[in-house]
Amino acid sequence: MRLLVRGLGLAIALSLATTTLAAEQDARPLRPAISLTLIPPSPVTNQIVFDIRGAVWNDSDAPRQFETRVYLDEETSAGLLHQETVEAKAHSPVGIQFRWATKDWAGKHRILLTAVSGARTLRFERPIEILASNVRSTRRLGGAWVDIRHFDEGEGYPFNAELAKMTEPQWRELVRAMHDVDQNILVITMMFENFTHRGQHKIDAEGYHGRAYYDSKLYPGRMAIATPDPLEAILSEADRHGMHVLPGVGCYAFFDFSPGSLRWSKQVAAELWDRYGRHPSFYGFYMSHEKDGGLGADAAERQEIVDFFRDFTPFAHRLAPDKPVMLAPNCFHVRGVEQVYRKLLPNLDILCPFGYHRMPPKEPMTGEQTAALMQTLCDQAGCHLWMDLESFVFRKGKYPNELVPRPIDGLLSDFRRFPTFEKTLHYQFPGLMSSPNMSRQPGGPASVKLYLDYQKYLRQTGK
């Protein structure tokens, strides 16, 4: 089940650093010496406030000061948006962060970050497109979840066999197919599969027996898939196109934010960053655990998730100061737990709920009312609210809950009903959308049809 809760681009990132140190030029970095993250990524409308974050890494044996500047379009005093002197400890990163409203700035621009320390200058830039609009939403899909394999065999039955056969070139094809329809954010659902739930496992006593989608040094289990390291293929292809990837830190156990889950998640996040952080497309950390919008069955469970992110998010920011942490609960049962959200959201960068179009029958609020409430809560906390649009419907076949592509009218209805989200992603691309140019098409002809229908929508709206 989806669970209740459920070539220009490269030039952006690879103008990374200018340095006179030959040894540094020759060495392959473990991660970029400087990075720039925009929340949300381009394109956006002129009705949002950009969260602009940067990070620089001090690889020397002593503390180092950096004079950082962020510019719009050109490195001049007229283009200066932000200036800040920061000090990084030895062998550590340091970050900057500020907000900038897009109002009055419709058009195509560049955000440039420079960091100067002595004779050394580091640079990074990203292009942005700001669309003139009267609502926050771009009314388009900005990206999608990517299951390397769907964790529930019933839900994933229509496409799991094909996903397991995907080769490295075919994962690259899928990334390019997403880029061709401007779905440039890829949320990797999880980097470990362990299909169990809070209260239904004995991990603390018996150890973790989930299986990784990569060559993890933490745990020996491996998923039986054709590509040994699909995330490396996805990230390296995304680098070429200026795309953004959030690897899924999970799954320990669904809905589980216990102290054991926290310890496990910090280990996995650190390993993912150490292994893949060199990629400019590494955008942030997605927490695969999911959660009901009510955040738990009782006060103790709700406090558990608050405590989890109060610890995990600062940990992730110490690893990579500019990289956001994202959680995707459903949007049900929010009324009555607003005070819990007021404790949770200050320690969360992006909240990306799903299910607004299918609120439960006894839910006291409509999807639109819930979206408005969650936007208010996120604005109060400085957290970004994105939408996880469902591009699937359930079909009864061999299994009662198989995921198949949702007709395009359903997607367009959500665009019209929910125009307040600064970014809309969908669950998911593999198995529900396939380009006709992909040599392997998980989900078959129905997935190709939804892809082409959406492509037609983009053309008709001039996007």
GROMACS .gro file of C-alpha atoms in nm:
model
  463
    1MET     CA    1   0.000   0.000   0.000
    2ARG     CA    2   0.099   0.360  -0.045
    3LEU     CA    3   0.043   0.357   0.326
    4LEU     CA    4  -0.199   0.585   0.495
    5VAL     CA    5   0.067   0.835   0.521
    6ARG     CA    6   0.221   0.741   0.270
    7GLY     CA    7   2.276   2.018  -2.082
    8LEU     CA    8   2.271   2.359  -1.952
    9GLY     CA    9   2.209   2.240  -1.611
   10LEU     CA   10   2.554   2.106  -1.557
   11ALA     CA   11   2.707   2.443  -1.627
   12ILE     CA   12   2.512   2.560  -1.328
   13ALA     CA   13   2.684   2.347  -1.082
   14LEU     CA   14   3.016   2.278  -1.235
   15SER     CA   15   3.142   2.634  -1.226
   16LEU     CA   16   3.217   2.531  -0.873
   17ALA     CA   17   3.552   2.660  -0.768
   18THR     CA   18   3.851   2.856  -0.889
   19THR     CA   19   4.166   2.793  -0.692
   20THR     CA   20   4.537   2.833  -0.738
   21LEU     CA   21   4.613   2.516  -0.548
   22ALA     CA   22   4.712   2.251  -0.803
   23ALA     CA   23   4.685   1.970  -0.554
   24GLU     CA   24   4.324   2.061  -0.481
   25GLN     CA   25   4.248   2.078  -0.854
   26ASP     CA   26   4.387   1.730  -0.911
   27ALA     CA   27   4.218   1.563  -0.615
   28ARG     CA   28   3.868   1.424  -0.657
   29PRO     CA   29   3.661   1.591  -0.382
   30LEU     CA   30   3.441   1.393  -0.150
   31ARG     CA   31   3.182   1.670  -0.201
   32PRO     CA   32   3.179   2.016  -0.361
   33ALA     CA   33   3.395   2.282  -0.197
   34ILE     CA   34   3.101   2.521  -0.233
   35SER     CA   35   2.733   2.464  -0.297
   36LEU     CA   36   2.415   2.664  -0.341
   37THR     CA   37   2.064   2.538  -0.270
   38LEU     CA   38   1.739   2.713  -0.359
   39ILE     CA   39   1.420   2.612  -0.181
   40PRO     CA   40   1.215   2.559  -0.385
   41PRO     CA   41   1.418   2.493  -0.700
   42SER     CA   42   1.339   2.676  -1.023
   43PRO     CA   43   1.091   2.734  -1.178
   44VAL     CA   44   0.881   2.925  -0.927
   45THR     CA   45   0.620   3.198  -0.944
   46ASN     CA   46   0.653   3.559  -0.836
   47GLN     CA   47   0.430   3.482  -0.537
   48ILE     CA   48   0.684   3.296  -0.323
   49VAL     CA   49   0.983   3.373  -0.104
   50PHE     CA   50   1.304   3.195  -0.197
   51ASP     CA   51   1.499   3.028   0.083
   52ILE     CA   52   1.857   3.072  -0.040
   53ARG     CA   53   2.122   2.858   0.128
   54GLY     CA   54   2.491   2.818   0.068
   55ALA     CA   55   2.775   2.614   0.216
   56VAL     CA   56   3.153   2.620   0.195
   57TRP     CA   57   3.393   2.355   0.322
   58ASN     CA   58   3.717   2.426   0.499
   59ASP     CA   59   3.958   2.143   0.419
   60SER     CA   60   4.252   2.299   0.603
   61ASP     CA   61   4.389   2.208   0.945
   62ALA     CA   62   4.294   2.540   1.101
   63PRO     CA   63   3.980   2.756   1.117
   64ARG     CA   64   3.923   2.973   0.810
   65GLN     CA   65   3.709   3.278   0.745
   66PHE     CA   66   3.510   3.318   0.425
   67GLU     CA   67   3.360   3.640   0.293
   68THR     CA   68   3.043   3.519   0.123
   69ARG     CA   69   2.828   3.717  -0.119
   70VAL     CA   70   2.515   3.623  -0.307
   71TYR     CA   71   2.425   3.812  -0.624
   72LEU     CA   72   2.134   3.832  -0.863
   73ASP     CA   73   2.250   3.807  -1.226
   74GLU     CA   74   2.587   3.984  -1.192
   75GLU     CA   75   2.872   4.024  -0.944
   76THR     CA   76   2.819   4.396  -0.886
   77SER     CA   77   2.705   4.612  -0.597
   78ALA     CA   78   2.371   4.658  -0.773
   79GLY     CA   79   2.324   4.281  -0.790
   80LEU     CA   80   2.424   4.208  -0.430
   81LEU     CA   81   2.148   4.030  -0.237
   82HIS     CA   82   2.334   3.917   0.073
   83GLN     CA   83   2.679   3.949   0.230
   84GLU     CA   84   2.809   3.762   0.533
   85THR     CA   85   3.144   3.671   0.688
   86VAL     CA   86   3.149   3.319   0.831
   87GLU     CA   87   3.413   3.106   0.997
   88ALA     CA   88   3.446   2.734   0.935
   89LYS     CA   89   3.622   2.508   1.179
   90ALA     CA   90   3.907   2.290   1.054
   91HIS     CA   91   3.785   2.019   0.815
   92SER     CA   92   3.425   2.138   0.853
   93PRO     CA   93   3.155   2.312   0.655
   94VAL     CA   94   2.975   2.634   0.737
   95GLY     CA   95   2.650   2.760   0.595
   96ILE     CA   96   2.464   3.080   0.516
   97GLN     CA   97   2.090   3.130   0.474
   98PHE     CA   98   1.856   3.417   0.389
   99ARG     CA   99   1.520   3.475   0.222
  100TRP     CA  100   1.439   3.678  -0.089
  101ALA     CA  101   1.093   3.756  -0.227
  102THR     CA  102   1.035   3.691  -0.597
  103LYS     CA  103   0.773   3.964  -0.634
  104ASP     CA  104   0.858   4.206  -0.920
  105TRP     CA  105   1.126   3.971  -1.054
  106ALA     CA  106   0.942   3.767  -1.319
  107GLY     CA  107   1.181   3.642  -1.587
  108LYS     CA  108   1.500   3.441  -1.615
  109HIS     CA  109   1.785   3.516  -1.377
  110ARG     CA  110   2.094   3.371  -1.210
  111ILE     CA  111   2.174   3.338  -0.842
  112LEU     CA  112   2.550   3.348  -0.784
  113LEU     CA  113   2.736   3.259  -0.465
  114THR     CA  114   3.100   3.353  -0.406
  115ALA     CA  115   3.321   3.275  -0.107
  116VAL     CA  116   3.659   3.441  -0.067
  117SER     CA  117   3.929   3.332   0.178
  118GLY     CA  118   4.269   3.491   0.127
  119ALA     CA  119   4.375   3.442  -0.235
  120ARG     CA  120   4.119   3.168  -0.291
  121THR     CA  121   3.779   3.232  -0.449
  122LEU     CA  122   3.504   2.974  -0.480
  123ARG     CA  123   3.199   3.024  -0.703
  124PHE     CA  124   2.869   2.850  -0.766
  125GLU     CA  125   2.565   2.961  -0.962
  126ARG     CA  126   2.217   2.840  -1.045
  127PRO     CA  127   1.976   2.970  -1.309
  128ILE     CA  128   1.622   3.052  -1.200
  129GLU     CA  129   1.301   3.118  -1.386
  130ILE     CA  130   1.033   3.323  -1.210
  131LEU     CA  131   0.688   3.296  -1.367
  132ALA     CA  132   0.436   3.579  -1.348
  133SER     CA  133   0.130   3.446  -1.166
  134ASN     CA  134  -0.146   3.536  -0.922
  135VAL     CA  135  -0.096   3.216  -0.717
  136ARG     CA  136   0.201   3.039  -0.559
  137SER     CA  137   0.170   2.726  -0.769
  138THR     CA  138   0.328   2.685  -1.111
  139ARG     CA  139   0.042   2.443  -1.189
  140ARG     CA  140   0.292   2.189  -1.314
  141LEU     CA  141   0.478   1.888  -1.178
  142GLY     CA  142   0.817   1.991  -1.047
  143GLY     CA  143   0.937   1.638  -0.991
  144ALA     CA  144   0.843   1.296  -0.859
  145TRP     CA  145   0.917   1.013  -0.625
  146VAL     CA  146   1.129   0.736  -0.773
  147ASP     CA  147   1.090   0.384  -0.638
  148ILE     CA  148   1.390   0.171  -0.722
  149ARG     CA  149   1.148  -0.105  -0.635
  150HIS     CA  150   0.809  -0.062  -0.471
  151PHE     CA  151   0.815  -0.197  -0.116
  152ASP     CA  152   0.461  -0.346  -0.127
  153GLU     CA  153   0.434  -0.633  -0.374
  154GLY     CA  154   0.061  -0.583  -0.416
  155GLU     CA  155   0.080  -0.214  -0.490
  156GLY     CA  156   0.389  -0.256  -0.706
  157TYR     CA  157   0.269  -0.562  -0.897
  158PRO     CA  158   0.202  -0.374  -1.225
  159PHE     CA  159   0.563  -0.253  -1.252
  160ASN     CA  160   0.796  -0.411  -0.992
  161ALA     CA  161   0.923  -0.688  -1.220
  162GLU     CA  162   1.032  -0.428  -1.475
  163LEU     CA  163   1.195  -0.206  -1.213
  164ALA     CA  164   1.405  -0.497  -1.091
  165LYS     CA  165   1.542  -0.540  -1.445
  166MET     CA  166   1.640  -0.175  -1.495
  167THR     CA  167   2.004  -0.143  -1.601
  168GLU     CA  168   2.223   0.158  -1.538
  169PRO     CA  169   2.161   0.299  -1.890
  170GLN     CA  170   1.787   0.252  -1.837
  171TRP     CA  171   1.792   0.445  -1.509
  172ARG     CA  172   1.970   0.721  -1.699
  173GLU     CA  173   1.696   0.709  -1.962
  174LEU     CA  174   1.436   0.751  -1.691
  175VAL     CA  175   1.616   1.057  -1.551
  176ARG     CA  176   1.631   1.212  -1.898
  177ALA     CA  177   1.261   1.134  -1.952
  178MET     CA  178   1.178   1.326  -1.635
  179HIS     CA  179   1.398   1.616  -1.742
  180ASP     CA  180   1.226   1.629  -2.082
  181VAL     CA  181   0.898   1.719  -1.909
  182ASP     CA  182   1.063   1.949  -1.652
  183GLN     CA  183   1.023   1.707  -1.361
  184ASN     CA  184   1.364   1.795  -1.226
  185ILE     CA  185   1.329   1.692  -0.860
  186LEU     CA  186   1.375   1.321  -0.789
  187VAL     CA  187   1.283   1.188  -0.445
  188ILE     CA  188   1.430   0.840  -0.407
  189THR     CA  189   1.170   0.665  -0.194
  190MET     CA  190   1.414   0.466   0.017
  191MET     CA  191   1.771   0.338   0.007
  192PHE     CA  192   1.692   0.038   0.229
  193GLU     CA  193   1.385  -0.180   0.205
  194ASN     CA  194   1.237  -0.311   0.529
  195PHE     CA  195   0.861  -0.348   0.496
  196THR     CA  196   0.753  -0.335   0.857
  197HIS     CA  197   0.587  -0.081   1.081
  198ARG     CA  198   0.619   0.089   1.417
  199GLY     CA  199   0.527  -0.159   1.690
  200GLN     CA  200   0.548  -0.461   1.457
  201HIS     CA  201   0.923  -0.533   1.469
  202LYS     CA  202   1.198  -0.629   1.713
  203ILE     CA  203   1.487  -0.438   1.559
  204ASP     CA  204   1.620  -0.319   1.894
  205ALA     CA  205   1.649  -0.678   2.017
  206GLU     CA  206   1.719  -0.872   1.697
  207GLY     CA  207   1.904  -0.619   1.482
  208TYR     CA  208   1.821  -0.455   1.151
  209HIS     CA  209   1.765  -0.695   0.862
  210GLY     CA  210   1.658  -0.458   0.584
  211ARG     CA  211   1.831  -0.471   0.247
  212ALA     CA  212   2.016  -0.185   0.078
  213TYR     CA  213   1.991  -0.060  -0.279
  214TYR     CA  214   2.364   0.017  -0.277
  215ASP     CA  215   2.687  -0.126  -0.135
  216SER     CA  216   2.632  -0.012   0.221
  217LYS     CA  217   2.905  -0.069   0.477
  218LEU     CA  218   2.649  -0.054   0.757
  219TYR     CA  219   2.438  -0.363   0.683
  220PRO     CA  220   2.506  -0.667   0.460
  221GLY     CA  221   2.163  -0.723   0.302
  222ARG     CA  222   2.121  -0.627  -0.065
  223MET     CA  223   1.816  -0.596  -0.287
  224ALA     CA  224   1.800  -0.829  -0.588
  225ILE     CA  225   1.808  -0.574  -0.869
  226ALA     CA  226   1.996  -0.557  -1.199
  227THR     CA  227   2.192  -0.238  -1.119
  228PRO     CA  228   2.433  -0.256  -0.824
  229ASP     CA  229   2.417   0.119  -0.760
  230PRO     CA  230   2.112   0.284  -0.920
  231LEU     CA  231   2.152   0.596  -0.706
  232GLU     CA  232   2.497   0.663  -0.855
  233ALA     CA  233   2.348   0.633  -1.205
  234ILE     CA  234   2.060   0.864  -1.114
  235LEU     CA  235   2.279   1.127  -0.948
  236SER     CA  236   2.544   1.135  -1.220
  237GLU     CA  237   2.279   1.172  -1.491
  238ALA     CA  238   2.098   1.436  -1.287
  239ASP     CA  239   2.430   1.625  -1.257
  240ARG     CA  240   2.440   1.654  -1.636
  241HIS     CA  241   2.099   1.820  -1.650
  242GLY     CA  242   2.105   2.045  -1.345
  243MET     CA  243   1.847   1.833  -1.161
  244HIS     CA  244   1.791   1.776  -0.789
  245VAL     CA  245   1.788   1.442  -0.602
  246LEU     CA  246   1.680   1.368  -0.245
  247PRO     CA  247   1.793   1.017  -0.143
  248GLY     CA  248   1.549   0.848   0.092
  249VAL     CA  249   1.690   0.792   0.440
  250GLY     CA  250   1.499   0.472   0.510
  251CYS     CA  251   1.336   0.248   0.562
  252TYR     CA  252   1.401   0.155   0.923
  253ALA     CA  253   1.029   0.093   0.979
  254PHE     CA  254   0.729   0.286   0.858
  255PHE     CA  255   0.587   0.546   1.100
  256ASP     CA  256   0.874   0.473   1.341
  257PHE     CA  257   1.052   0.778   1.486
  258SER     CA  258   1.181   0.601   1.798
  259PRO     CA  259   1.531   0.653   1.943
  260GLY     CA  260   1.640   0.338   1.759
  261SER     CA  261   1.513   0.480   1.432
  262LEU     CA  262   1.695   0.807   1.503
  263ARG     CA  263   2.028   0.632   1.559
  264TRP     CA  264   1.982   0.425   1.242
  265SER     CA  265   1.878   0.727   1.035
  266LYS     CA  266   2.179   0.933   1.139
  267GLN     CA  267   2.411   0.647   1.040
  268VAL     CA  268   2.247   0.608   0.701
  269ALA     CA  269   2.235   0.982   0.631
  270ALA     CA  270   2.606   1.013   0.709
  271GLU     CA  271   2.690   0.719   0.483
  272LEU     CA  272   2.479   0.856   0.198
  273TRP     CA  273   2.643   1.196   0.227
  274ASP     CA  274   2.995   1.049   0.249
  275ARG     CA  275   2.930   0.826  -0.052
  276TYR     CA  276   2.728   1.056  -0.278
  277GLY     CA  277   2.771   1.411  -0.146
  278ARG     CA  278   3.019   1.502  -0.421
  279HIS     CA  279   2.731   1.517  -0.670
  280PRO     CA  280   2.599   1.870  -0.738
  281SER     CA  281   2.253   1.716  -0.782
  282PHE     CA  282   2.244   1.590  -0.421
  283TYR     CA  283   1.969   1.823  -0.300
  284GLY     CA  284   1.877   1.702   0.048
  285PHE     CA  285   1.751   1.420   0.266
  286TYR     CA  286   1.406   1.264   0.233
  287MET     CA  287   1.281   1.076   0.540
  288SER     CA  288   1.115   0.759   0.413
  289HIS     CA  289   0.928   0.677   0.734
  290GLU     CA  290   0.603   0.858   0.639
  291LYS     CA  291   0.333   0.936   0.897
  292ASP     CA  292  -0.036   1.000   0.935
  293GLY     CA  293  -0.120   1.371   0.936
  294GLY     CA  294  -0.228   1.336   1.300
  295LEU     CA  295   0.136   1.252   1.380
  296GLY     CA  296   0.053   0.957   1.602
  297ALA     CA  297  -0.208   0.780   1.809
  298ASP     CA  298  -0.125   0.949   2.140
  299ALA     CA  299   0.081   1.222   2.301
  300ALA     CA  300   0.384   0.996   2.350
  301GLU     CA  301   0.400   0.900   1.982
  302ARG     CA  302   0.361   1.262   1.877
  303GLN     CA  303   0.641   1.370   2.109
  304GLU     CA  304   0.854   1.096   1.954
  305ILE     CA  305   0.843   1.254   1.607
  306VAL     CA  306   0.908   1.601   1.751
  307ASP     CA  307   1.215   1.471   1.937
  308PHE     CA  308   1.334   1.285   1.627
  309PHE     CA  309   1.354   1.593   1.407
  310ARG     CA  310   1.480   1.814   1.689
  311ASP     CA  311   1.790   1.591   1.680
  312PHE     CA  312   1.808   1.464   1.320
  313THR     CA  313   1.774   1.790   1.127
  314PRO     CA  314   2.058   1.973   1.307
  315PHE     CA  315   2.268   1.659   1.255
  316ALA     CA  316   2.196   1.665   0.880
  317HIS     CA  317   2.278   2.037   0.865
  318ARG     CA  318   2.612   1.973   1.032
  319LEU     CA  319   2.688   1.727   0.753
  320ALA     CA  320   2.566   1.959   0.478
  321PRO     CA  321   2.448   2.301   0.598
  322ASP     CA  322   2.251   2.395   0.288
  323LYS     CA  323   2.070   2.064   0.230
  324PRO     CA  324   1.703   2.045   0.340
  325VAL     CA  325   1.529   1.765   0.525
  326MET     CA  326   1.186   1.662   0.392
  327LEU     CA  327   0.899   1.458   0.537
  328ALA     CA  328   0.587   1.345   0.347
  329PRO     CA  329   0.294   1.254   0.575
  330ASN     CA  330  -0.063   1.236   0.455
  331CYS     CA  331  -0.290   1.534   0.516
  332PHE     CA  332  -0.552   1.357   0.727
  333HIS     CA  333  -0.641   1.425   1.092
  334VAL     CA  334  -0.448   1.753   1.117
  335ARG     CA  335  -0.723   1.938   1.303
  336GLY     CA  336  -0.659   1.917   1.674
  337VAL     CA  337  -0.281   1.861   1.659
  338GLU     CA  338  -0.179   2.210   1.551
  339GLN     CA  339   0.033   2.256   1.864
  340VAL     CA  340   0.233   1.945   1.778
  341TYR     CA  341   0.302   2.085   1.431
  342ARG     CA  342   0.416   2.410   1.591
  343LYS     CA  343   0.682   2.207   1.775
  344LEU     CA  344   0.772   1.986   1.477
  345LEU     CA  345   0.790   2.229   1.185
  346PRO     CA  346   1.072   2.456   1.313
  347ASN     CA  347   1.297   2.149   1.285
  348LEU     CA  348   1.179   2.047   0.940
  349ASP     CA  349   1.274   2.219   0.614
  350ILE     CA  350   1.006   2.082   0.379
  351LEU     CA  351   0.668   1.926   0.457
  352CYS     CA  352   0.521   1.752   0.151
  353PRO     CA  353   0.182   1.595   0.237
  354PHE     CA  354  -0.036   1.384   0.009
  355GLY     CA  355  -0.399   1.281  -0.022
  356TYR     CA  356  -0.575   1.619  -0.037
  357HIS     CA  357  -0.811   1.502  -0.312
  358ARG     CA  358  -0.930   1.197  -0.113
  359MET     CA  359  -0.999   1.316   0.239
  360PRO     CA  360  -1.165   1.050   0.462
  361PRO     CA  361  -1.547   1.064   0.483
  362LYS     CA  362  -1.553   1.178   0.846
  363GLU     CA  363  -1.270   1.430   0.810
  364PRO     CA  364  -1.388   1.767   0.952
  365MET     CA  365  -1.210   1.970   0.682
  366THR     CA  366  -1.195   1.963   0.304
  367GLY     CA  367  -0.867   1.919   0.123
  368GLU     CA  368  -0.860   2.290   0.044
  369GLN     CA  369  -0.919   2.383   0.409
  370THR     CA  370  -0.649   2.144   0.524
  371ALA     CA  371  -0.402   2.289   0.272
  372ALA     CA  372  -0.477   2.639   0.402
  373LEU     CA  373  -0.426   2.532   0.764
  374MET     CA  374  -0.099   2.354   0.687
  375GLN     CA  375   0.024   2.658   0.492
  376THR     CA  376  -0.044   2.880   0.792
  377LEU     CA  377   0.141   2.643   1.024
  378CYS     CA  378   0.438   2.618   0.788
  379ASP     CA  379   0.454   2.996   0.738
  380GLN     CA  380   0.460   3.047   1.114
  381ALA     CA  381   0.751   2.803   1.150
  382GLY     CA  382   0.951   2.901   0.841
  383CYS     CA  383   0.897   2.555   0.692
  384HIS     CA  384   0.827   2.503   0.321
  385LEU     CA  385   0.498   2.337   0.223
  386TRP     CA  386   0.506   2.134  -0.097
  387MET     CA  387   0.242   1.900  -0.236
  388ASP     CA  388   0.276   1.529  -0.304
  389LEU     CA  389   0.015   1.484  -0.578
  390GLU     CA  390  -0.096   1.127  -0.634
  391SER     CA  391  -0.058   1.023  -0.998
  392PHE     CA  392  -0.201   0.677  -0.929
  393VAL     CA  393  -0.532   0.510  -0.861
  394PHE     CA  394  -0.587   0.171  -0.700
  395ARG     CA  395  -0.693  -0.116  -0.927
  396LYS     CA  396  -0.829  -0.451  -0.819
  397GLY     CA  397  -0.645  -0.719  -1.013
  398LYS     CA  398  -0.430  -1.002  -0.888
  399TYR     CA  399  -0.403  -0.786  -0.577
  400PRO     CA  400  -0.677  -0.558  -0.444
  401ASN     CA  401  -0.461  -0.246  -0.431
  402GLU     CA  402  -0.246  -0.234  -0.745
  403LEU     CA  403  -0.112   0.109  -0.842
  404VAL     CA  404  -0.194   0.216  -1.200
  405PRO     CA  405  -0.172   0.557  -1.370
  406ARG     CA  406  -0.436   0.811  -1.275
  407PRO     CA  407  -0.609   0.975  -1.572
  408ILE     CA  408  -0.465   1.315  -1.662
  409ASP     CA  409  -0.793   1.486  -1.566
  410GLY     CA  410  -0.725   1.394  -1.204
  411LEU     CA  411  -0.385   1.563  -1.211
  412LEU     CA  412  -0.526   1.875  -1.375
  413SER     CA  413  -0.808   1.885  -1.120
  414ASP     CA  414  -0.551   1.893  -0.839
  415PHE     CA  415  -0.364   2.178  -1.013
  416ARG     CA  416  -0.688   2.380  -1.015
  417ARG     CA  417  -0.805   2.286  -0.665
  418PHE     CA  418  -0.474   2.338  -0.484
  419PRO     CA  419  -0.295   2.647  -0.623
  420THR     CA  420  -0.122   2.748  -0.301
  421PHE     CA  421   0.175   2.507  -0.300
  422GLU     CA  422   0.510   2.656  -0.399
  423LYS     CA  423   0.616   2.321  -0.548
  424THR     CA  424   0.417   2.016  -0.657
  425LEU     CA  425   0.576   1.672  -0.685
  426HIS     CA  426   0.393   1.349  -0.765
  427TYR     CA  427   0.401   0.992  -0.652
  428GLN     CA  428   0.544   0.854  -0.859
  429PHE     CA  429   0.725   0.848  -1.196
  430PRO     CA  430   0.843   0.484  -1.241
  431GLY     CA  431   0.548   0.262  -1.323
  432LEU     CA  432   0.305   0.551  -1.367
  433MET     CA  433   0.481   0.760  -1.632
  434SER     CA  434   0.713   0.632  -1.906
  435SER     CA  435   0.855   0.817  -2.203
  436PRO     CA  436   0.800   0.641  -2.537
  437ASN     CA  437   1.178   0.683  -2.581
  438MET     CA  438   1.261   0.466  -2.279
  439SER     CA  439   1.384   0.120  -2.374
  440ARG     CA  440   1.210  -0.026  -2.066
  441GLN     CA  441   0.870   0.113  -1.969
  442PRO     CA  442   0.755   0.004  -1.621
  443GLY     CA  443   0.379   0.025  -1.608
  444GLY     CA  444   0.341  -0.047  -1.980
  445PRO     CA  445   0.124   0.144  -2.230
  446ALA     CA  446  -0.085   0.311  -1.960
  447SER     CA  447   0.226   0.476  -1.816
  448VAL     CA  448   0.328   0.598  -2.163
  449LYS     CA  449  -0.020   0.743  -2.213
  450LEU     CA  450  -0.007   0.945  -1.891
  451TYR     CA  451   0.339   1.075  -1.982
  452LEU     CA  452   0.222   1.185  -2.327
  453ASP     CA  453  -0.099   1.336  -2.187
  454TYR     CA  454   0.103   1.540  -1.941
  455GLN     CA  455   0.351   1.641  -2.212
  456LYS     CA  456   0.055   1.764  -2.420
  457TYR     CA  457  -0.070   1.968  -2.123
  458LEU     CA  458   0.270   2.137  -2.092
  459ARG     CA  459   0.267   2.227  -2.462
  460GLN     CA  460  -0.088   2.359  -2.451
  461THR     CA  461  -0.011   2.584  -2.157
  462GLY     CA  462   0.311   2.708  -2.313
  463LYS     CA  463   0.532   2.554  -2.047
   0.00000   0.00000   0.00000
